[in-house]
PDB file of C-alpha atoms in Angstrom:
ATOM      1  CA  MET A 438      10.770 -35.227  29.687  1.00 43.00           C
ATOM      2  CA  SER A 439       9.051 -38.415  28.575  1.00 42.00           C
ATOM      3  CA  ALA A 440       9.162 -39.648  25.007  1.00 44.00           C
ATOM      4  CA  LYS A 441       5.382 -39.291  24.853  1.00 44.00           C
ATOM      5  CA  MET A 442       5.564 -35.623  25.858  1.00 40.00           C
ATOM      6  CA  ALA A 443       8.365 -34.994  23.381  1.00 42.00           C
ATOM      7  CA  ARG A 444       6.298 -36.528  20.589  1.00 43.00           C
ATOM      8  CA  GLY A 445       3.336 -34.361  21.574  1.00 43.00           C
ATOM      9  CA  GLN A 446       5.394 -31.184  21.411  1.00 43.00           C
ATOM     10  CA  THR A 447       6.977 -32.044  18.082  1.00 48.00           C
ATOM     11  CA  GLY A 448       3.478 -32.812  16.822  1.00 61.00           C
ATOM     12  CA  TRP A 449       1.581 -29.660  17.723  1.00 67.00           C
ATOM     13  CA  LEU A 450       4.303 -26.993  17.772  1.00 62.00           C
ATOM     14  CA  PRO A 451       5.120 -27.179  14.032  1.00 81.00           C
ATOM     15  CA  THR A 452       1.390 -27.202  13.226  1.00 84.00           C
ATOM     16  CA  LEU A 453       0.792 -24.137  15.415  1.00 86.00           C
ATOM     17  CA  LYS A 454       3.715 -22.359  13.763  1.00 86.00           C
ATOM     18  CA  ARG A 455       2.324 -23.080  10.293  1.00 86.00           C
ATOM     19  CA  TRP A 456      -1.108 -21.711  11.161  1.00 87.00           C
ATOM     20  CA  LEU A 457       0.395 -18.613  12.790  1.00 91.00           C
ATOM     21  CA  LEU A 458       2.430 -18.006   9.631  1.00 90.00           C
ATOM     22  CA  ILE A 459      -0.674 -18.440   7.473  1.00 88.00           C
ATOM     23  CA  PHE A 460      -2.515 -15.948   9.697  1.00 92.00           C
ATOM     24  CA  LEU A 461       0.417 -13.521   9.332  1.00 94.00           C
ATOM     25  CA  VAL A 462       0.301 -13.925   5.551  1.00 92.00           C
ATOM     26  CA  MET A 463      -3.431 -13.197   5.444  1.00 93.00           C
ATOM     27  CA  ASN A 464      -2.939 -10.004   7.449  1.00 96.00           C
ATOM     28  CA  LEU A 465      -0.022  -8.886   5.279  1.00 96.00           C
ATOM     29  CA  VAL A 466      -2.035  -9.467   2.092  1.00 93.00           C
ATOM     30  CA  GLY A 467      -5.112  -7.754   3.523  1.00 93.00           C
ATOM     31  CA  ALA A 468      -3.137  -4.704   4.649  1.00 96.00           C
ATOM     32  CA  ALA A 469      -1.168  -4.577   1.382  1.00 95.00           C
ATOM     33  CA  VAL A 470      -4.128  -4.573  -0.999  1.00 91.00           C
ATOM     34  CA  ALA A 471      -6.105  -2.235   1.264  1.00 93.00           C
ATOM     35  CA  LEU A 472      -3.173   0.203   1.121  1.00 95.00           C
ATOM     36  CA  PHE A 473      -3.228  -0.049  -2.682  1.00 93.00           C
ATOM     37  CA  LEU A 474      -6.967   0.562  -2.878  1.00 89.00           C
ATOM     38  CA  GLU A 475      -7.169   3.285  -0.228  1.00 94.00           C
ATOM     39  CA  ASN A 476      -4.219   5.318  -1.547  1.00 95.00           C
ATOM     40  CA  GLY A 477      -5.747   5.338  -5.034  1.00 92.00           C
ATOM     41  CA  LEU A 478      -2.551   4.822  -7.027  1.00 94.00           C
ATOM     42  CA  GLY A 479      -3.690   1.543  -8.548  1.00 91.00           C
ATOM     43  CA  SER A 480      -3.738  -2.027  -7.250  1.00 87.00           C
ATOM     44  CA  ASP A 481      -1.378  -4.895  -7.822  1.00 87.00           C
ATOM     45  CA  SER A 482      -2.330  -7.004 -10.827  1.00 90.00           C
ATOM     46  CA  ILE A 483      -4.518  -9.525  -8.970  1.00 90.00           C
ATOM     47  CA  GLY A 484      -6.103  -6.721  -6.956  1.00 89.00           C
ATOM     48  CA  LEU A 485      -6.855  -4.866 -10.197  1.00 92.00           C
ATOM     49  CA  LEU A 486      -8.389  -7.978 -11.743  1.00 95.00           C
ATOM     50  CA  CYS A 487     -10.575  -8.540  -8.671  1.00 93.00           C
ATOM     51  CA  ASP A 488     -11.482  -4.840  -8.622  1.00 90.00           C
ATOM     52  CA  GLY A 489     -12.609  -5.114 -12.242  1.00 94.00           C
ATOM     53  CA  LEU A 490     -14.590  -8.255 -11.448  1.00 94.00           C
ATOM     54  CA  HIS A 491     -16.148  -6.492  -8.455  1.00 91.00           C
ATOM     55  CA  ARG A 492     -17.180  -3.492 -10.555  1.00 92.00           C
ATOM     56  CA  MET A 493     -18.434  -5.541 -13.494  1.00 95.00           C
ATOM     57  CA  THR A 494     -20.496  -8.048 -11.492  1.00 94.00           C
ATOM     58  CA  GLY A 495     -21.551  -5.986  -8.466  1.00 92.00           C
ATOM     59  CA  LEU A 496     -20.066  -8.582  -6.101  1.00 88.00           C
ATOM     60  CA  SER A 497     -18.308  -7.343  -2.968  1.00 83.00           C
ATOM     61  CA  TYR A 498     -14.532  -7.160  -3.298  1.00 84.00           C
ATOM     62  CA  GLY A 499     -14.198 -10.126  -0.938  1.00 83.00           C
ATOM     63  CA  ASN A 500     -16.566 -12.284  -2.989  1.00 87.00           C
ATOM     64  CA  ALA A 501     -14.914 -11.239  -6.258  1.00 91.00           C
ATOM     65  CA  SER A 502     -11.531 -12.185  -4.806  1.00 88.00           C
ATOM     66  CA  MET A 503     -12.826 -15.555  -3.624  1.00 87.00           C
ATOM     67  CA  LEU A 504     -14.346 -16.269  -7.059  1.00 91.00           C
ATOM     68  CA  TYR A 505     -11.021 -15.534  -8.747  1.00 93.00           C
ATOM     69  CA  ASN A 506      -9.053 -17.600  -6.242  1.00 88.00           C
ATOM     70  CA  LEU A 507     -11.341 -20.614  -6.539  1.00 88.00           C
ATOM     71  CA  ALA A 508     -11.023 -20.522 -10.326  1.00 92.00           C
ATOM     72  CA  ILE A 509      -7.215 -20.332 -10.246  1.00 91.00           C
ATOM     73  CA  ILE A 510      -7.035 -23.052  -7.562  1.00 90.00           C
ATOM     74  CA  ALA A 511      -9.022 -25.363  -9.862  1.00 90.00           C
ATOM     75  CA  ALA A 512      -6.386 -24.841 -12.563  1.00 90.00           C
ATOM     76  CA  ALA A 513      -3.513 -25.297 -10.096  1.00 89.00           C
ATOM     77  CA  ALA A 514      -5.077 -28.510  -8.757  1.00 89.00           C
ATOM     78  CA  VAL A 515      -4.818 -29.972 -12.256  1.00 90.00           C
ATOM     79  CA  PHE A 516      -1.401 -28.687 -13.345  1.00 89.00           C
ATOM     80  CA  ALA A 517       0.525 -27.965 -10.117  1.00 89.00           C
ATOM     81  CA  ARG A 518      -1.035 -30.023  -7.343  1.00 86.00           C
ATOM     82  CA  GLY A 519       2.294 -30.580  -5.600  1.00 85.00           C
ATOM     83  CA  ASN A 520       2.663 -26.854  -4.916  1.00 82.00           C
ATOM     84  CA  LEU A 521      -0.678 -26.551  -3.147  1.00 84.00           C
ATOM     85  CA  GLY A 522      -1.227 -26.812   0.595  1.00 82.00           C
ATOM     86  CA  ALA A 523      -3.271 -25.582   3.534  1.00 81.00           C
ATOM     87  CA  GLY A 524      -2.057 -22.036   2.931  1.00 79.00           C
ATOM     88  CA  THR A 525      -3.415 -22.140  -0.616  1.00 82.00           C
ATOM     89  CA  ILE A 526      -6.932 -23.013   0.507  1.00 83.00           C
ATOM     90  CA  VAL A 527      -6.970 -20.527   3.390  1.00 84.00           C
ATOM     91  CA  TYR A 528      -5.582 -17.819   1.083  1.00 80.00           C
ATOM     92  CA  ALA A 529      -8.296 -18.481  -1.491  1.00 82.00           C
ATOM     93  CA  LEU A 530     -11.182 -18.490   0.959  1.00 83.00           C
ATOM     94  CA  THR A 531     -10.162 -15.634   3.266  1.00 87.00           C
ATOM     95  CA  SER A 532      -7.786 -13.164   1.590  1.00 87.00           C
ATOM     96  CA  GLY A 533     -10.618 -11.077   0.122  1.00 85.00           C
ATOM     97  CA  TYR A 534     -12.253 -10.698   3.514  1.00 87.00           C
ATOM     98  CA  PHE A 535      -8.976  -9.660   5.145  1.00 93.00           C
ATOM     99  CA  ILE A 536      -8.742  -6.998   2.427  1.00 90.00           C
ATOM    100  CA  ASP A 537     -12.318  -5.872   3.141  1.00 89.00           C
ATOM    101  CA  PHE A 538     -11.474  -5.672   6.864  1.00 94.00           C
ATOM    102  CA  TYR A 539      -8.359  -3.554   6.358  1.00 95.00           C
ATOM    103  CA  CYS A 540     -10.176  -1.292   3.885  1.00 92.00           C
ATOM    104  CA  TRP A 541     -12.839  -0.736   6.550  1.00 94.00           C
ATOM    105  CA  LEU A 542     -10.094  -0.061   9.115  1.00 96.00           C
ATOM    106  CA  MET A 543      -8.296   2.469   6.902  1.00 96.00           C
ATOM    107  CA  ASP A 544     -11.358   4.159   5.405  1.00 94.00           C
ATOM    108  CA  PRO A 545     -11.772   6.831   8.149  1.00 95.00           C
ATOM    109  CA  PHE A 546      -8.220   8.049   7.475  1.00 94.00           C
ATOM    110  CA  THR A 547      -9.073   9.009   3.850  1.00 94.00           C
ATOM    111  CA  LEU A 548      -5.595   8.063   2.670  1.00 96.00           C
ATOM    112  CA  GLY A 549      -6.484   8.920  -0.913  1.00 94.00           C
ATOM    113  CA  GLU A 550      -6.682  12.616   0.019  1.00 95.00           C
ATOM    114  CA  ASN A 551      -3.100  12.762   1.307  1.00 96.00           C
ATOM    115  CA  PRO A 552      -0.289  14.443  -0.669  1.00 97.00           C
ATOM    116  CA  PHE A 553       1.169  12.274  -3.417  1.00 96.00           C
ATOM    117  CA  LEU A 554       4.368  11.526  -1.484  1.00 97.00           C
ATOM    118  CA  LEU A 555       2.441  10.047   1.457  1.00 97.00           C
ATOM    119  CA  ARG A 556       0.193   8.068  -0.885  1.00 96.00           C
ATOM    120  CA  PHE A 557       3.250   6.714  -2.678  1.00 96.00           C
ATOM    121  CA  LEU A 558       4.782   5.748   0.666  1.00 97.00           C
ATOM    122  CA  GLY A 559       1.576   3.885   1.494  1.00 97.00           C
ATOM    123  CA  PHE A 560       1.802   2.062  -1.827  1.00 96.00           C
ATOM    124  CA  ALA A 561       5.460   1.172  -1.169  1.00 97.00           C
ATOM    125  CA  VAL A 562       4.616  -0.312   2.238  1.00 97.00           C
ATOM    126  CA  GLY A 563       1.804  -2.303   0.629  1.00 96.00           C
ATOM    127  CA  GLN A 564       4.136  -3.608  -2.071  1.00 96.00           C
ATOM    128  CA  ILE A 565       6.625  -4.795   0.555  1.00 97.00           C
ATOM    129  CA  PHE A 566       3.863  -6.468   2.588  1.00 97.00           C
ATOM    130  CA  LEU A 567       2.448  -8.263  -0.456  1.00 94.00           C
ATOM    131  CA  SER A 568       5.785  -9.523  -1.748  1.00 95.00           C
ATOM    132  CA  LEU A 569       6.850 -10.677   1.714  1.00 95.00           C
ATOM    133  CA  ALA A 570       3.555 -12.504   2.263  1.00 93.00           C
ATOM    134  CA  LEU A 571       3.800 -14.425  -1.002  1.00 88.00           C
ATOM    135  CA  ALA A 572       7.459 -15.238  -0.333  1.00 91.00           C
ATOM    136  CA  ILE A 573       6.541 -16.673   3.085  1.00 91.00           C
ATOM    137  CA  LEU A 574       3.978 -18.968   1.467  1.00 85.00           C
ATOM    138  CA  ILE A 575       6.590 -20.217  -0.992  1.00 83.00           C
ATOM    139  CA  GLN A 576       9.631 -20.517   1.273  1.00 84.00           C
ATOM    140  CA  MET A 577       7.888 -21.966   4.320  1.00 79.00           C
ATOM    141  CA  ASN A 578       6.112 -24.628   2.217  1.00 80.00           C
ATOM    142  CA  LEU A 579       2.707 -23.482   3.418  1.00 82.00           C
ATOM    143  CA  GLY A 580       1.196 -23.949  -0.020  1.00 79.00           C
ATOM    144  CA  MET A 581       1.699 -21.166  -2.544  1.00 77.00           C
ATOM    145  CA  ASN A 582      -1.085 -18.939  -3.686  1.00 79.00           C
ATOM    146  CA  ALA A 583      -2.552 -20.673  -6.717  1.00 86.00           C
ATOM    147  CA  LEU A 584      -1.057 -18.319  -9.319  1.00 89.00           C
ATOM    148  CA  ASP A 585       2.469 -18.804  -7.974  1.00 83.00           C
ATOM    149  CA  ALA A 586       1.862 -22.558  -7.830  1.00 86.00           C
ATOM    150  CA  LEU A 587       1.082 -22.541 -11.541  1.00 90.00           C
ATOM    151  CA  LEU A 588       3.930 -20.191 -12.460  1.00 90.00           C
ATOM    152  CA  THR A 589       6.518 -22.093 -10.426  1.00 88.00           C
ATOM    153  CA  ARG A 590       5.480 -25.325 -12.118  1.00 90.00           C
ATOM    154  CA  LEU A 591       5.555 -23.650 -15.530  1.00 91.00           C
ATOM    155  CA  SER A 592       9.001 -22.218 -14.771  1.00 92.00           C
ATOM    156  CA  GLN A 593      10.292 -25.732 -14.106  1.00 91.00           C
ATOM    157  CA  ARG A 594       8.715 -27.056 -17.290  1.00 92.00           C
ATOM    158  CA  VAL A 595       9.748 -24.367 -19.786  1.00 93.00           C
ATOM    159  CA  LYS A 596      13.024 -23.326 -18.086  1.00 90.00           C
ATOM    160  CA  LEU A 597      12.104 -19.649 -17.906  1.00 92.00           C
ATOM    161  CA  PRO A 598      12.727 -17.501 -14.806  1.00 90.00           C
ATOM    162  CA  TYR A 599       9.810 -17.268 -12.393  1.00 84.00           C
ATOM    163  CA  ALA A 600      10.167 -13.466 -12.248  1.00 82.00           C
ATOM    164  CA  ALA A 601       9.679 -13.192 -16.023  1.00 88.00           C
ATOM    165  CA  LEU A 602       6.610 -15.443 -15.966  1.00 90.00           C
ATOM    166  CA  ARG A 603       5.148 -13.517 -13.027  1.00 85.00           C
ATOM    167  CA  THR A 604       5.611 -10.224 -14.869  1.00 84.00           C
ATOM    168  CA  GLY A 605       3.885 -11.662 -17.954  1.00 90.00           C
ATOM    169  CA  ALA A 606       0.960 -12.904 -15.866  1.00 91.00           C
ATOM    170  CA  ASP A 607       0.736  -9.539 -14.097  1.00 87.00           C
ATOM    171  CA  LEU A 608       0.567  -7.680 -17.416  1.00 89.00           C
ATOM    172  CA  THR A 609      -2.222  -9.976 -18.610  1.00 94.00           C
ATOM    173  CA  TYR A 610      -4.196  -9.435 -15.421  1.00 95.00           C
ATOM    174  CA  VAL A 611      -3.738  -5.668 -15.658  1.00 93.00           C
ATOM    175  CA  VAL A 612      -5.144  -5.544 -19.188  1.00 94.00           C
ATOM    176  CA  ILE A 613      -8.149  -7.726 -18.322  1.00 96.00           C
ATOM    177  CA  GLY A 614      -8.817  -5.932 -15.020  1.00 95.00           C
ATOM    178  CA  THR A 615      -8.639  -2.502 -16.624  1.00 95.00           C
ATOM    179  CA  LEU A 616     -11.004  -3.552 -19.418  1.00 96.00           C
ATOM    180  CA  MET A 617     -13.486  -4.707 -16.750  1.00 96.00           C
ATOM    181  CA  GLY A 618     -13.340  -1.294 -15.052  1.00 93.00           C
ATOM    182  CA  GLY A 619     -10.673  -1.777 -12.375  1.00 92.00           C
ATOM    183  CA  VAL A 620      -8.700   1.295 -11.264  1.00 87.00           C
ATOM    184  CA  PHE A 621      -5.344   1.516 -13.051  1.00 93.00           C
ATOM    185  CA  GLY A 622      -2.537   3.802 -11.862  1.00 93.00           C
ATOM    186  CA  ILE A 623       1.187   4.280 -11.406  1.00 94.00           C
ATOM    187  CA  GLY A 624       1.107   1.823  -8.519  1.00 93.00           C
ATOM    188  CA  THR A 625      -0.158  -0.858 -10.893  1.00 93.00           C
ATOM    189  CA  ILE A 626       2.784  -0.308 -13.238  1.00 92.00           C
ATOM    190  CA  LEU A 627       5.315  -0.445 -10.412  1.00 93.00           C
ATOM    191  CA  SER A 628       3.692  -3.522  -8.909  1.00 89.00           C
ATOM    192  CA  VAL A 629       3.801  -5.356 -12.245  1.00 85.00           C
ATOM    193  CA  LEU A 630       7.473  -4.522 -12.679  1.00 85.00           C
ATOM    194  CA  LEU A 631       8.540  -5.258  -9.116  1.00 89.00           C
ATOM    195  CA  THR A 632       6.403  -8.058  -7.651  1.00 86.00           C
ATOM    196  CA  GLY A 633       8.110 -11.061  -9.243  1.00 83.00           C
ATOM    197  CA  THR A 634      11.595  -9.759  -8.480  1.00 88.00           C
ATOM    198  CA  MET A 635      10.690  -8.789  -4.912  1.00 93.00           C
ATOM    199  CA  ILE A 636       9.108 -12.178  -4.177  1.00 90.00           C
ATOM    200  CA  ARG A 637      12.257 -13.900  -5.419  1.00 89.00           C
ATOM    201  CA  ALA A 638      14.460 -11.596  -3.301  1.00 94.00           C
ATOM    202  CA  PHE A 639      12.385 -12.158  -0.151  1.00 96.00           C
ATOM    203  CA  THR A 640      12.365 -15.914  -0.805  1.00 93.00           C
ATOM    204  CA  ARG A 641      16.167 -15.957  -0.937  1.00 93.00           C
ATOM    205  CA  CYS A 642      16.408 -13.871   2.246  1.00 94.00           C
ATOM    206  CA  LEU A 643      14.046 -16.233   4.082  1.00 92.00           C
ATOM    207  CA  SER A 644      16.040 -19.201   2.833  1.00 89.00           C
ATOM    208  CA  VAL A 645      19.265 -17.731   4.213  1.00 90.00           C
ATOM    209  CA  LEU A 646      17.611 -16.942   7.541  1.00 86.00           C
ATOM    210  CA  SER A 647      16.189 -20.457   7.899  1.00 80.00           C
ATOM    211  CA  LYS A 648      19.596 -22.007   7.169  1.00 79.00           C
ATOM    212  CA  ASN A 649      21.298 -19.804   9.762  1.00 77.00           C
ATOM    213  CA  ARG A 650      18.901 -20.754  12.569  1.00 68.00           C
TER     214      ARG A 650
END
């Protein structure tokens, strides 16, 4: 193989891999939040905040999500620019529409009418998908979602664990989202308690896997 061909492969293959990972993340986030919303046990904290914004303003969920993401990206661009990347921008502009798509896909199944155990299972799958997606953004250096970019930077500055800061941010979002009319439930409580810890656990697992390759 010529040096020119080798350079071409090393140039486009990593880029293709990054975009495929970003596409995977968008699908995981879309499916996760749609599972939260459709099973009716309460959204994750950001989902609850966007749900409240959607209900208060009359915007579609996708547009409410994009509005939130653009606002948090503006803050991250000032205080945590080094943690941003292509994945951050794509996440901000498209995650709400992936959620809308998966909600549309799941709507005919009326998941919210299932027995509680099945609804809880749906929530659990969504929680795994969401935590894994955010861990992929962090570990694969695709550009964190803007909230994690800010919290990771803050963690480095104030020497507090990321998981603790994430839980504090989640609680704040839950209060604001609920006050704006978002749907609060047992899933919200579990998501607040588990998301930071699960992201950290998935990040460590991905780190081990990448080192063993």
